[in-house]
Short mmCIF file of C-alpha atoms and ligand atoms in Angstrom, two decimals:
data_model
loop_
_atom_site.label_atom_id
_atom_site.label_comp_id
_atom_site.label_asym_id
_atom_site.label_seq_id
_atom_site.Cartn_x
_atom_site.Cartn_y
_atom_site.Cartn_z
CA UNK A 1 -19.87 4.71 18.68
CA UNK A 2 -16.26 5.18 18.41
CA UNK A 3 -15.06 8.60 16.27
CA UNK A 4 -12.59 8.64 13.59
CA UNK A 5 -10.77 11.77 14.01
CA UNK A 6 -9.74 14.36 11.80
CA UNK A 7 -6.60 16.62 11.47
CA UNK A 8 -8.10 19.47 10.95
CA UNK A 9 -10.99 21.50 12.31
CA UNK A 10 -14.29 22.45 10.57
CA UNK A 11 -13.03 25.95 9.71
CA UNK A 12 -9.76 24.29 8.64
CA UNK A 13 -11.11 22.21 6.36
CA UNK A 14 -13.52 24.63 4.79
CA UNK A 15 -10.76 27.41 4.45
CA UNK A 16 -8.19 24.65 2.47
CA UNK A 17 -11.69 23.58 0.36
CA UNK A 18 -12.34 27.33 -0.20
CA UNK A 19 -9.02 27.88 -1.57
CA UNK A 20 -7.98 24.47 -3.38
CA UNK A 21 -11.05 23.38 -4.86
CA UNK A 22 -12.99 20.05 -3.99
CA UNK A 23 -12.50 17.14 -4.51
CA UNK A 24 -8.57 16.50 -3.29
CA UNK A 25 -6.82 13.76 -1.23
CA UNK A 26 -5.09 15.60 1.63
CA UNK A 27 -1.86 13.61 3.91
CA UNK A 28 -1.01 14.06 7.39
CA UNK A 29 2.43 14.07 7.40
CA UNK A 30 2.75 14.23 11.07
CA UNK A 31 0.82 11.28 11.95
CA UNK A 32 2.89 9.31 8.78
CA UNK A 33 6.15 10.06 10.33
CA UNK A 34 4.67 9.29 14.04
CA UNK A 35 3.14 6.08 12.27
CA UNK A 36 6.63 5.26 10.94
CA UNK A 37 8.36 5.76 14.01
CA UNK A 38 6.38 2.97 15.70
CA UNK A 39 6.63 0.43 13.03
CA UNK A 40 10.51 1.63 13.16
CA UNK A 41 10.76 1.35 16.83
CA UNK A 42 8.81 -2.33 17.17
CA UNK A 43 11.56 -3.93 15.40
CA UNK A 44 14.63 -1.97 16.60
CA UNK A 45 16.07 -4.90 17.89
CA UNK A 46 16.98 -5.96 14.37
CA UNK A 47 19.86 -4.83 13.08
CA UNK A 48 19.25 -2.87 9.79
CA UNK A 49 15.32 -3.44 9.68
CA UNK A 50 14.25 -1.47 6.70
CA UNK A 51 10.68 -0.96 5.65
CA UNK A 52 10.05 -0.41 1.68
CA UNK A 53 6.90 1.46 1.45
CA UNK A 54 4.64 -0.29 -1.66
CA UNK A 55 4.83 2.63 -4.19
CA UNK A 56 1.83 1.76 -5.70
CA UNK A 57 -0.29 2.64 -2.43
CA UNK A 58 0.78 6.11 -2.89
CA UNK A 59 2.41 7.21 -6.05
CA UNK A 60 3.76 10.23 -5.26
CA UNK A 61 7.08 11.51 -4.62
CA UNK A 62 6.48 14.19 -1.92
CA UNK A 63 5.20 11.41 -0.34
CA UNK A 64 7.93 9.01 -0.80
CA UNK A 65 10.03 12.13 0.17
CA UNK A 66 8.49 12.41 3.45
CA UNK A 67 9.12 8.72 3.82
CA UNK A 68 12.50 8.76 2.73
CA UNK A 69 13.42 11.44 5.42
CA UNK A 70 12.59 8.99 7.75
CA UNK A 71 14.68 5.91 6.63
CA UNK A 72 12.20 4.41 4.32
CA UNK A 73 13.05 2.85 1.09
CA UNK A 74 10.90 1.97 -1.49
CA UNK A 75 9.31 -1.05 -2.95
CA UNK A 76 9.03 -0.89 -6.88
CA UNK A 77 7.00 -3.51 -9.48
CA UNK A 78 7.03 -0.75 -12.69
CA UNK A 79 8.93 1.14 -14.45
CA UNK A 80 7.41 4.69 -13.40
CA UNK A 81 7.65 3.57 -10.01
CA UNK A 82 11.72 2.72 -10.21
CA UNK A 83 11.64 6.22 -11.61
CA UNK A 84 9.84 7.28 -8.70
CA UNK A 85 11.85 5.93 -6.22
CA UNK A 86 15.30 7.29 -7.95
CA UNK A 87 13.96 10.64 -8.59
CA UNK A 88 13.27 11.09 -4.62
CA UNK A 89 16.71 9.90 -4.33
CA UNK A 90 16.48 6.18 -3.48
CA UNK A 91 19.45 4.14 -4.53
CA UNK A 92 20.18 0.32 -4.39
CA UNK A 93 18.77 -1.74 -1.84
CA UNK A 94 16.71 0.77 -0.34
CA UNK A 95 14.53 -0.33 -3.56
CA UNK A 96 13.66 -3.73 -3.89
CA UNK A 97 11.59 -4.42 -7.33
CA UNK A 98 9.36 -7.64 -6.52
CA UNK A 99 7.29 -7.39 -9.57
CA UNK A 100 5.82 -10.26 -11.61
CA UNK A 101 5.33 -10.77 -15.29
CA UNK A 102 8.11 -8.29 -15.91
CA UNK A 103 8.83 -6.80 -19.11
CA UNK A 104 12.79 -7.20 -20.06
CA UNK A 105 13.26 -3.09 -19.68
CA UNK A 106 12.17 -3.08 -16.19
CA UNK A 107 14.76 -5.40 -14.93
CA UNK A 108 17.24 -3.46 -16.35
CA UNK A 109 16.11 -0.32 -14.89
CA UNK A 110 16.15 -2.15 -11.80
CA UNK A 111 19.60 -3.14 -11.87
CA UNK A 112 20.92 0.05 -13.38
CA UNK A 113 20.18 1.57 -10.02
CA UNK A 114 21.10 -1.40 -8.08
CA UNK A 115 17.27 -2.05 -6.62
CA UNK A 116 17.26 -5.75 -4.86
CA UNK A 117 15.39 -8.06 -7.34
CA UNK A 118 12.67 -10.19 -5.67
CA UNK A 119 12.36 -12.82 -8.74
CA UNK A 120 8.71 -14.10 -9.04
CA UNK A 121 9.34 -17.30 -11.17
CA UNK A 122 12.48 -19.70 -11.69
CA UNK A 123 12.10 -19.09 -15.48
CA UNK A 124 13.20 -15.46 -14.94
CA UNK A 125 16.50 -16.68 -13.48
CA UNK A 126 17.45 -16.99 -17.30
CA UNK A 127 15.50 -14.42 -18.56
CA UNK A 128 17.12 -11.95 -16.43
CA UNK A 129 20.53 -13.17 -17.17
CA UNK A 130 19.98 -12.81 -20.64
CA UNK A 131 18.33 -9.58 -20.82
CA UNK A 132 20.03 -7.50 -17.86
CA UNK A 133 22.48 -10.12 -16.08
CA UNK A 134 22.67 -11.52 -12.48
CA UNK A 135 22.97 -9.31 -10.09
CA UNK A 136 25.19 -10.26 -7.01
CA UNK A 137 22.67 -10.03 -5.07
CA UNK A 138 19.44 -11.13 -5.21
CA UNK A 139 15.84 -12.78 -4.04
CA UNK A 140 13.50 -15.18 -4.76
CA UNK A 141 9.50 -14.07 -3.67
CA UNK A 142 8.07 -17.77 -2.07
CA UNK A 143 4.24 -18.88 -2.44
CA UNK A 144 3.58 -21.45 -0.19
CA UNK A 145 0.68 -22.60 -1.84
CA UNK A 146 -1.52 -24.89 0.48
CA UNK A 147 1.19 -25.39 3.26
CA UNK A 148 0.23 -21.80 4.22
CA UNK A 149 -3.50 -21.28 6.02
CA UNK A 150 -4.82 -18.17 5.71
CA UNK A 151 -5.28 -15.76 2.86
CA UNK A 152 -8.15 -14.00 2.74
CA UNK A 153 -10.73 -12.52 -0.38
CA UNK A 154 -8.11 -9.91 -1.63
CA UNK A 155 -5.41 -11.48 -1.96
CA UNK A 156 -6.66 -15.04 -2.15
CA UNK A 157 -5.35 -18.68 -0.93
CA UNK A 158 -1.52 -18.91 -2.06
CA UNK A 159 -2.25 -21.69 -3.86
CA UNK A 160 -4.09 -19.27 -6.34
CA UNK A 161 -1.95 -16.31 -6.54
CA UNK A 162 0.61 -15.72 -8.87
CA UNK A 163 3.00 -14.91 -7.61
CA UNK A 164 6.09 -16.64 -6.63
CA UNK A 165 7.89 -19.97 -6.86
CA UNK A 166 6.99 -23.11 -5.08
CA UNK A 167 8.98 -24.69 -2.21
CA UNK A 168 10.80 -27.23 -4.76
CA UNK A 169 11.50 -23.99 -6.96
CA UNK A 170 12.96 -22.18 -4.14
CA UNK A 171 16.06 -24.51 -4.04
CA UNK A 172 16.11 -25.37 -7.45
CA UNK A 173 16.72 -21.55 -7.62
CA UNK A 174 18.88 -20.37 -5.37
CA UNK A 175 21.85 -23.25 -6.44
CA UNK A 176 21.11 -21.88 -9.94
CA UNK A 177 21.52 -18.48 -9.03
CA UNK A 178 24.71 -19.66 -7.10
CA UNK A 179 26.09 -21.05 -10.17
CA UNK A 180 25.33 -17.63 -12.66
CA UNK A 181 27.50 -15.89 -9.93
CA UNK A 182 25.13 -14.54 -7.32
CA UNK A 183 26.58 -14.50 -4.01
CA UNK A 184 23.98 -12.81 -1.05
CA UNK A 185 20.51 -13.90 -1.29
CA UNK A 186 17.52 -12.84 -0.33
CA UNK A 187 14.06 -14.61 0.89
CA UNK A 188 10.24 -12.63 0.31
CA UNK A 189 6.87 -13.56 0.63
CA UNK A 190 3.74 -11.68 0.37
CA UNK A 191 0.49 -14.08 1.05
CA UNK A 192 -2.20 -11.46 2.86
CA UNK A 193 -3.46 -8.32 2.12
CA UNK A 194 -5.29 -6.28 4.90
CA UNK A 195 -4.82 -8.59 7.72
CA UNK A 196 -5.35 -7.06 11.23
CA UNK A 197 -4.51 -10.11 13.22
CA UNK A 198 -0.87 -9.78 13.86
CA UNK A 199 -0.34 -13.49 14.76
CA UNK A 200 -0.50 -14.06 10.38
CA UNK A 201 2.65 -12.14 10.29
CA UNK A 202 4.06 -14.11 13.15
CA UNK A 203 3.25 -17.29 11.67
CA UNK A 204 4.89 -16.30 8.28
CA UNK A 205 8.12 -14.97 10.55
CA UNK A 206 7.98 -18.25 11.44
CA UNK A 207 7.30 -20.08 8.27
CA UNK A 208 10.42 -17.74 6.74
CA UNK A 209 12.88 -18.55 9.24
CA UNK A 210 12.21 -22.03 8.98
CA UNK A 211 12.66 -22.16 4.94
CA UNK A 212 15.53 -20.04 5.53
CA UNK A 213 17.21 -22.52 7.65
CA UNK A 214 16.42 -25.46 5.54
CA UNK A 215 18.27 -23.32 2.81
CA UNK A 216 21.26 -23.34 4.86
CA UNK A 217 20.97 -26.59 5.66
CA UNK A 218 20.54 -28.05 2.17
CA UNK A 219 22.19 -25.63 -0.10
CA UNK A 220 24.76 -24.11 1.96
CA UNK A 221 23.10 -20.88 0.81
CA UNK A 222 23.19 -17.88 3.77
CA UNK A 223 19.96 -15.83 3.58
CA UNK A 224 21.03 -12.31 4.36
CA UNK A 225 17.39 -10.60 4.14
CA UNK A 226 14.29 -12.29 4.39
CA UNK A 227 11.35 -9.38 3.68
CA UNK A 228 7.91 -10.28 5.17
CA UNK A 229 6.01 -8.32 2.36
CA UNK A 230 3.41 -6.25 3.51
CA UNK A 231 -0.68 -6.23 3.99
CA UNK A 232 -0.71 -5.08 7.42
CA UNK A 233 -4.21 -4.17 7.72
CA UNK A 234 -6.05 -1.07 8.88
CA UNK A 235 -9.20 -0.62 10.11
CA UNK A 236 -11.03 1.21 8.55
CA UNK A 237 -14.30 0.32 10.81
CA UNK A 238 -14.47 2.77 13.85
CA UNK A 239 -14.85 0.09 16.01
CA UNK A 240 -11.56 -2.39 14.31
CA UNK A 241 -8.32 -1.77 16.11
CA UNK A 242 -5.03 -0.95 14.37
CA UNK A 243 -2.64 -4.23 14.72
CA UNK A 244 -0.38 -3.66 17.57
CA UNK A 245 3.08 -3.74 16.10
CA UNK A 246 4.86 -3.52 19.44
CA UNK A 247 2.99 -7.10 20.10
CA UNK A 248 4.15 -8.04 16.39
CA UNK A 249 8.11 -7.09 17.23
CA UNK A 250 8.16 -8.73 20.09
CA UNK A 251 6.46 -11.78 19.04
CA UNK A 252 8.78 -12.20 15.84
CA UNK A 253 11.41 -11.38 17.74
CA UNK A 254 10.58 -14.87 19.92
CA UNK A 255 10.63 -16.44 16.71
CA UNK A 256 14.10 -15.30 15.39
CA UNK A 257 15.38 -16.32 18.95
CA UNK A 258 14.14 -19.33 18.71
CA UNK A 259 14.97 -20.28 15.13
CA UNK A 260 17.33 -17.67 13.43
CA UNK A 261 20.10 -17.63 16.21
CA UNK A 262 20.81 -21.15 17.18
CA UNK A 263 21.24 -21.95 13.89
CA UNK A 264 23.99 -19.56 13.59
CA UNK A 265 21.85 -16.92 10.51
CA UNK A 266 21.92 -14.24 12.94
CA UNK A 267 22.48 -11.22 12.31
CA UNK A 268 19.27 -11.60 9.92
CA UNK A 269 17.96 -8.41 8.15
CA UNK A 270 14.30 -8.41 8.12
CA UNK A 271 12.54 -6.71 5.43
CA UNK A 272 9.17 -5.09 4.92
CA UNK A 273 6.55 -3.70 2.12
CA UNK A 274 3.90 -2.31 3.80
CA UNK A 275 1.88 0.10 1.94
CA UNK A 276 -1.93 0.24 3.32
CA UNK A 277 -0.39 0.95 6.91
CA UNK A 278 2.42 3.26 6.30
CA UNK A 279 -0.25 5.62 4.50
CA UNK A 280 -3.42 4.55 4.66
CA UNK A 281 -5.36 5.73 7.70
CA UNK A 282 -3.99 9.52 7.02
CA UNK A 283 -4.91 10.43 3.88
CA UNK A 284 -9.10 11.71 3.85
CA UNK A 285 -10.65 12.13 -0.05
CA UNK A 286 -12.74 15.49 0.35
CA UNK A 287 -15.58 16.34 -1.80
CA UNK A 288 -18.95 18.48 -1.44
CA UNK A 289 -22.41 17.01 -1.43
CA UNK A 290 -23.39 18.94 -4.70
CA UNK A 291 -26.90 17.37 -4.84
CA UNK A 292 -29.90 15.21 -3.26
CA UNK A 293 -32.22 12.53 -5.07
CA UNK A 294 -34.62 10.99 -3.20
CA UNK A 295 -36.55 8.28 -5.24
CA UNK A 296 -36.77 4.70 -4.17
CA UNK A 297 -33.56 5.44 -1.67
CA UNK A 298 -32.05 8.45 -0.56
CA UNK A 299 -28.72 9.47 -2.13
CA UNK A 300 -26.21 12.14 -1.79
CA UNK A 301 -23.93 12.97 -5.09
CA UNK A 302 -20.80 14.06 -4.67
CA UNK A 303 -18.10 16.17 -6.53
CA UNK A 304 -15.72 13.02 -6.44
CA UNK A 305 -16.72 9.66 -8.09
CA UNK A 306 -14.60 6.41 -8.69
CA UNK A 307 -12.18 8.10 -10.43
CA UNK A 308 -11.17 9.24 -7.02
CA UNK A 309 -11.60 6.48 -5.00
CA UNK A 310 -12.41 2.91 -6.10
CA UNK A 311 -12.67 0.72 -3.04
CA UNK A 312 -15.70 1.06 -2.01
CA UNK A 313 -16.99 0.58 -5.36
CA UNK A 314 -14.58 -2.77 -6.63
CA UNK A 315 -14.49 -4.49 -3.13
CA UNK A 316 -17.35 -3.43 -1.44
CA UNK A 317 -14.77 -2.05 0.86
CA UNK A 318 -16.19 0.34 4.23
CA UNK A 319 -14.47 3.69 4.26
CA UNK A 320 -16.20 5.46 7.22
CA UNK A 321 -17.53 9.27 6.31
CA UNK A 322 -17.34 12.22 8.51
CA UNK A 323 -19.82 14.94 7.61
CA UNK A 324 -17.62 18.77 8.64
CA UNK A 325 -19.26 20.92 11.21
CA UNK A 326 -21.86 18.13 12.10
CA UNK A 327 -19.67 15.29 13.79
CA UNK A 328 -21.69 15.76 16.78
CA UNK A 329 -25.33 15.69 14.85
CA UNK A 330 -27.00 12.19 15.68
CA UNK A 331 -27.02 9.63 12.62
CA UNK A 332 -30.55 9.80 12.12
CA UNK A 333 -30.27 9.63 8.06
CA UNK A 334 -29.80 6.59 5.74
CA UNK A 335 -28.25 7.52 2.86
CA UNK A 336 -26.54 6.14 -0.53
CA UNK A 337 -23.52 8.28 -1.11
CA UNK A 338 -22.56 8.68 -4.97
CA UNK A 339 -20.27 9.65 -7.37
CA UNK A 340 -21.51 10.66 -11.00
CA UNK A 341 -19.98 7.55 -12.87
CA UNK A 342 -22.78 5.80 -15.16
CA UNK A 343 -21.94 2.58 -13.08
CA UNK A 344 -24.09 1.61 -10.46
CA UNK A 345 -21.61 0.45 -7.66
CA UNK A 346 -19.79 4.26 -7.83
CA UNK A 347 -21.10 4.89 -4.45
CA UNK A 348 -18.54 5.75 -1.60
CA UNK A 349 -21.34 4.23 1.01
CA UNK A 350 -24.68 2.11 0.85
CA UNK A 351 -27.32 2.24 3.60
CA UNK A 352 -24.83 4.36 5.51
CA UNK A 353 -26.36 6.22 8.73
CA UNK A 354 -25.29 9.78 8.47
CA UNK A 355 -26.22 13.25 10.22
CA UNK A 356 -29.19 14.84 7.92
CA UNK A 357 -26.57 16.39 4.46
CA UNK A 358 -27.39 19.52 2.97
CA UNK A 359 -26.00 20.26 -0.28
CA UNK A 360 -22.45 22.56 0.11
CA UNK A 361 -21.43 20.13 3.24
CA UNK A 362 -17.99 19.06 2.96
CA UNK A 363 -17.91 15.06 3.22
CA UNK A 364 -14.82 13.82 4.21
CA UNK A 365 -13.69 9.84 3.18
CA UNK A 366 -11.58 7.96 5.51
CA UNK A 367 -8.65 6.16 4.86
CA UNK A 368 -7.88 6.95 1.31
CA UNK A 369 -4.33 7.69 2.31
CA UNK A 370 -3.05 4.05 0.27
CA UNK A 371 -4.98 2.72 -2.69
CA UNK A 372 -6.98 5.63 -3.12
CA UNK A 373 -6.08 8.13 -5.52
CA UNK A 374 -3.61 5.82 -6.91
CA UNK A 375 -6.23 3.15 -8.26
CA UNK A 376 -7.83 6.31 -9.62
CA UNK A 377 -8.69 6.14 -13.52
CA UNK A 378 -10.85 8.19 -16.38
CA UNK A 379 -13.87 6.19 -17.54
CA UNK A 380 -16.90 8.02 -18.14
CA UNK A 381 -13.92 10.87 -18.76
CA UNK A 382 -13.68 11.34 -15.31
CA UNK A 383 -10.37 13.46 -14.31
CA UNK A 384 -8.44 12.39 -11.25
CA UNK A 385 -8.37 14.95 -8.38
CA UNK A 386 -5.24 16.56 -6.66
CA UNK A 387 -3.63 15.46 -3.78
CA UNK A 388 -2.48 17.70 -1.06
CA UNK A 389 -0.27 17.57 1.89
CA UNK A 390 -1.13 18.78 5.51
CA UNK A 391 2.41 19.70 6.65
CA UNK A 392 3.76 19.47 9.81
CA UNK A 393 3.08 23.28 10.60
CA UNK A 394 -0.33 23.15 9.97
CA UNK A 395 0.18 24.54 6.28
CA UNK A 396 -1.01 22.89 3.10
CA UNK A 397 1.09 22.46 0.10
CA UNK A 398 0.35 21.38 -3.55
CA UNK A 399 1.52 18.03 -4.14
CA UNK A 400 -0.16 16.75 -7.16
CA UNK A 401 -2.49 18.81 -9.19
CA UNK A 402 -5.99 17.65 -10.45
CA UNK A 403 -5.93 16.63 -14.68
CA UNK A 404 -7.45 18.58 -16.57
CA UNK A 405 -9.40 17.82 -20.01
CA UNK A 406 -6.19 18.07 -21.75
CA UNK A 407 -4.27 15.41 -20.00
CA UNK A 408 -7.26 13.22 -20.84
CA UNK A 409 -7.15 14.12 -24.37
CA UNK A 410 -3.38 13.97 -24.50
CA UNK A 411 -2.78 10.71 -26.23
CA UNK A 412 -5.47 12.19 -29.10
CA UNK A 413 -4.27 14.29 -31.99
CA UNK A 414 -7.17 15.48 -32.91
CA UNK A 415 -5.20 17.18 -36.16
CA UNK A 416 -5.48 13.78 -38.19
CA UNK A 417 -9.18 13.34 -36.97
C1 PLP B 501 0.71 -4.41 -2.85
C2 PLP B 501 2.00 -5.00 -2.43
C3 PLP B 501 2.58 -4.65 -1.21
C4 PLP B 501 1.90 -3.73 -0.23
O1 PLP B 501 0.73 -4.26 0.26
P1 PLP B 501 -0.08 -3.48 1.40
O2 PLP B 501 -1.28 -4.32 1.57
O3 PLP B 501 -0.36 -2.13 0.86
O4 PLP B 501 0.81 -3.45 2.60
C5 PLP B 501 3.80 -5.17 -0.91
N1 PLP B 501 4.45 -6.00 -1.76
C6 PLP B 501 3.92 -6.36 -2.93
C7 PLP B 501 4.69 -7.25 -3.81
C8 PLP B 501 2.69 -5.88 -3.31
O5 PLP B 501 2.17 -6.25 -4.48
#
């Protein structure tokens, strides 16, 4: 069986438990930035590639920091997270806000520091000329609906989602846009979620540069950025294989060859959102086996719950579990691992074959790096836990601390009660 590794060593790990408290998310931030470069370095060929990490993956502004540092802008679909992104210093098109259903405020926010508006509907071409004005730049987020195979149980078949305008929308759109004053346009899609076959991006490259040229063709319209969205997958299985984005570059670099510079939209800027892969595989959710039930099944209760980590419990979704100290102990022991919610499916693992747990072990969660503590929340008055970075240097630093009772009782004023 393959091993998921960790960054830190049995004696690590229980001296940064000892002193921090379990449960807490802790980052790599030397295998983000080394994760970054390769993305970065896979599509150097295009001139200004950018990459806008998906806020929502990770929340958190040392984080974004960190990101930032190394050329990475942010993508935005709230309020808080516009805030986010501008209080780590993120300014105009570094941030593009490719939200849906959005509230008048947010689109002003969004153009008041100059993020790149992905519009999700043709009706908001009015709305946001009424309520914040056209920008003079601008984009339109395409759904493909059925033209488009793929999809898959996250995200769904296009023709489901959302989000986005049709293909007759898109041209409606961008010759109303042209009339309201825009003048540089940009193209988005985002149709997968968790995909680890790189040919899907490919084919959407492809799909992209095609609509991009027809755009040209019928409109006279010049796409300046087309952004690919994210959902590059992960694998969170031992045995899956992270996609191999030198294979990707290459292979959408065929494309562009092929369709972006004989038909004279070259130099394109390609775009990205990735979330899931810029963070994902190195952030670990720690907690302590605090007790053993053994009735009809076997479990093992944790200090963390749901509020800490929601995959496994909403999708079903594998996160693979390393048990400290006993990584080379043989598997021998089927276990149910829980959290204390009064819901049934807050269990980080079913059935899962695990060296024999004692109660003290530290059990550490793989891949909670994106979508993990973010997606956190407080029913059954659960608190979310704090986050922590693994620096560079080997030290650990504070990044978010855990709530306490009071922030959950914040919005209460339990003087009128
Ligand atoms: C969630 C989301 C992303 C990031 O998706 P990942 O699967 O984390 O890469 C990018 N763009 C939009 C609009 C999203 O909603």
């Amino acid at each position: 069986m393959v091993q998921k590794k960790l960054p830190f060593t049995t004696e690590e790990l229980a001296r940064i438990a000892q002193q921090y408290g379990t449960p807490f998310h802790i980052y790599d931030e030397k295998a983000i930035r080394e994760n970054v470069h390769r993305l970065q370095k896979a599509f150097s060929w295009v001139k200004g590639f950018k990459e806008h990490f998906a806020v929502k993956a990770t929340p958190n502004p040392y984080i974004l920091k960190v990101l930032a540092e190394e050329g990475i802008g942010a993508d935005c679909s709230s309020l808080p997270e516009l805030i986010l992104a501008e209080k780590v210093g993120l300014r105009g098109e570094d941030i593009v806000f490719t939200s849906n259903d959005t509230p008048a405020e947010e689109y002003r926010k969004a153009r008041e520091i100059g993020a790149l508006i992905n519009l999700d509907d043709i009706t908001h071409i009015d709305f946001l000329a009424r309520e914040a004005g056209i920008p003079e730049k601008i984009s339109f987020r395409y759904n493909p609906g059925s033209l488009r195979q793929g999809g898959n149980t996250i995200i769904g078949n296009p023709e489901h989602a959302k989000y986005g305008v049709t293909r007759a929308q898109i041209f409606e759109g961008y010759a109303a846009l042209r009339s309201l004053g825009a003048q540089r346009f940009g193209l988005h899609t985002m149709i997968i979620s968790n995909e680890l076959d790189p040919d899907y991006f490919v084919e959407t490259a492809r799909m992209m540069f095609e609509l991009a040229v027809e755009i040209k063709q019928k409109l006279g319209v010049r796409i300046e950025t087309i952004n690919l969205g994210g959902g590059i997958g992960i694998p969170y299985r031992p045995e899956q294989e992270p996609v191999n984005l030198e294979y990707l570059g290459d292979k959408i670099r065929e494309v562009y060859e092929k369709l972006i510079v004989p038909n004279g939209l070259d130099p394109m800027r390609i775009a990205m959102e990735c979330g899931r892969m810029i963070t994902g595989p190195y952030g670990y959710l720690v907690a302590r086996a605090i007790h053993k039930k053994e009735i009809y099944k076997n479990y093992i209760g944790l200090d963390a719950c749901m509020a800490n980590l929601m995959r496994p419990g909403v999708y079903g979704a594998y996160h693979h579990i390393t048990v400290s100290g006993k990584e080379q102990a043989a598997p021998e022991h089927r276990y149910d691992v829980t959290g204390s919610l009064c819901e049934n499916n807050d269990k980080f693992a079913v059935d899962r074959m695990l060296p024999k747990i004692d109660t003290g072990d530290l059990v550490v969660i793989h891949d909670t790096g994106a979508h993990g503590h973010a997606m956190g929340f407080n029913y059954n008055g659960k608190l979310r836990s704090k986050e922590l970075l693994l620096k560079a240097d080997g030290s650990v630093k504070l990044i978010r601390r855990a709530e306490t009772m009071d922030d959950y009782f914040a919005t209460i004023d339990f003087a009128n009660l």
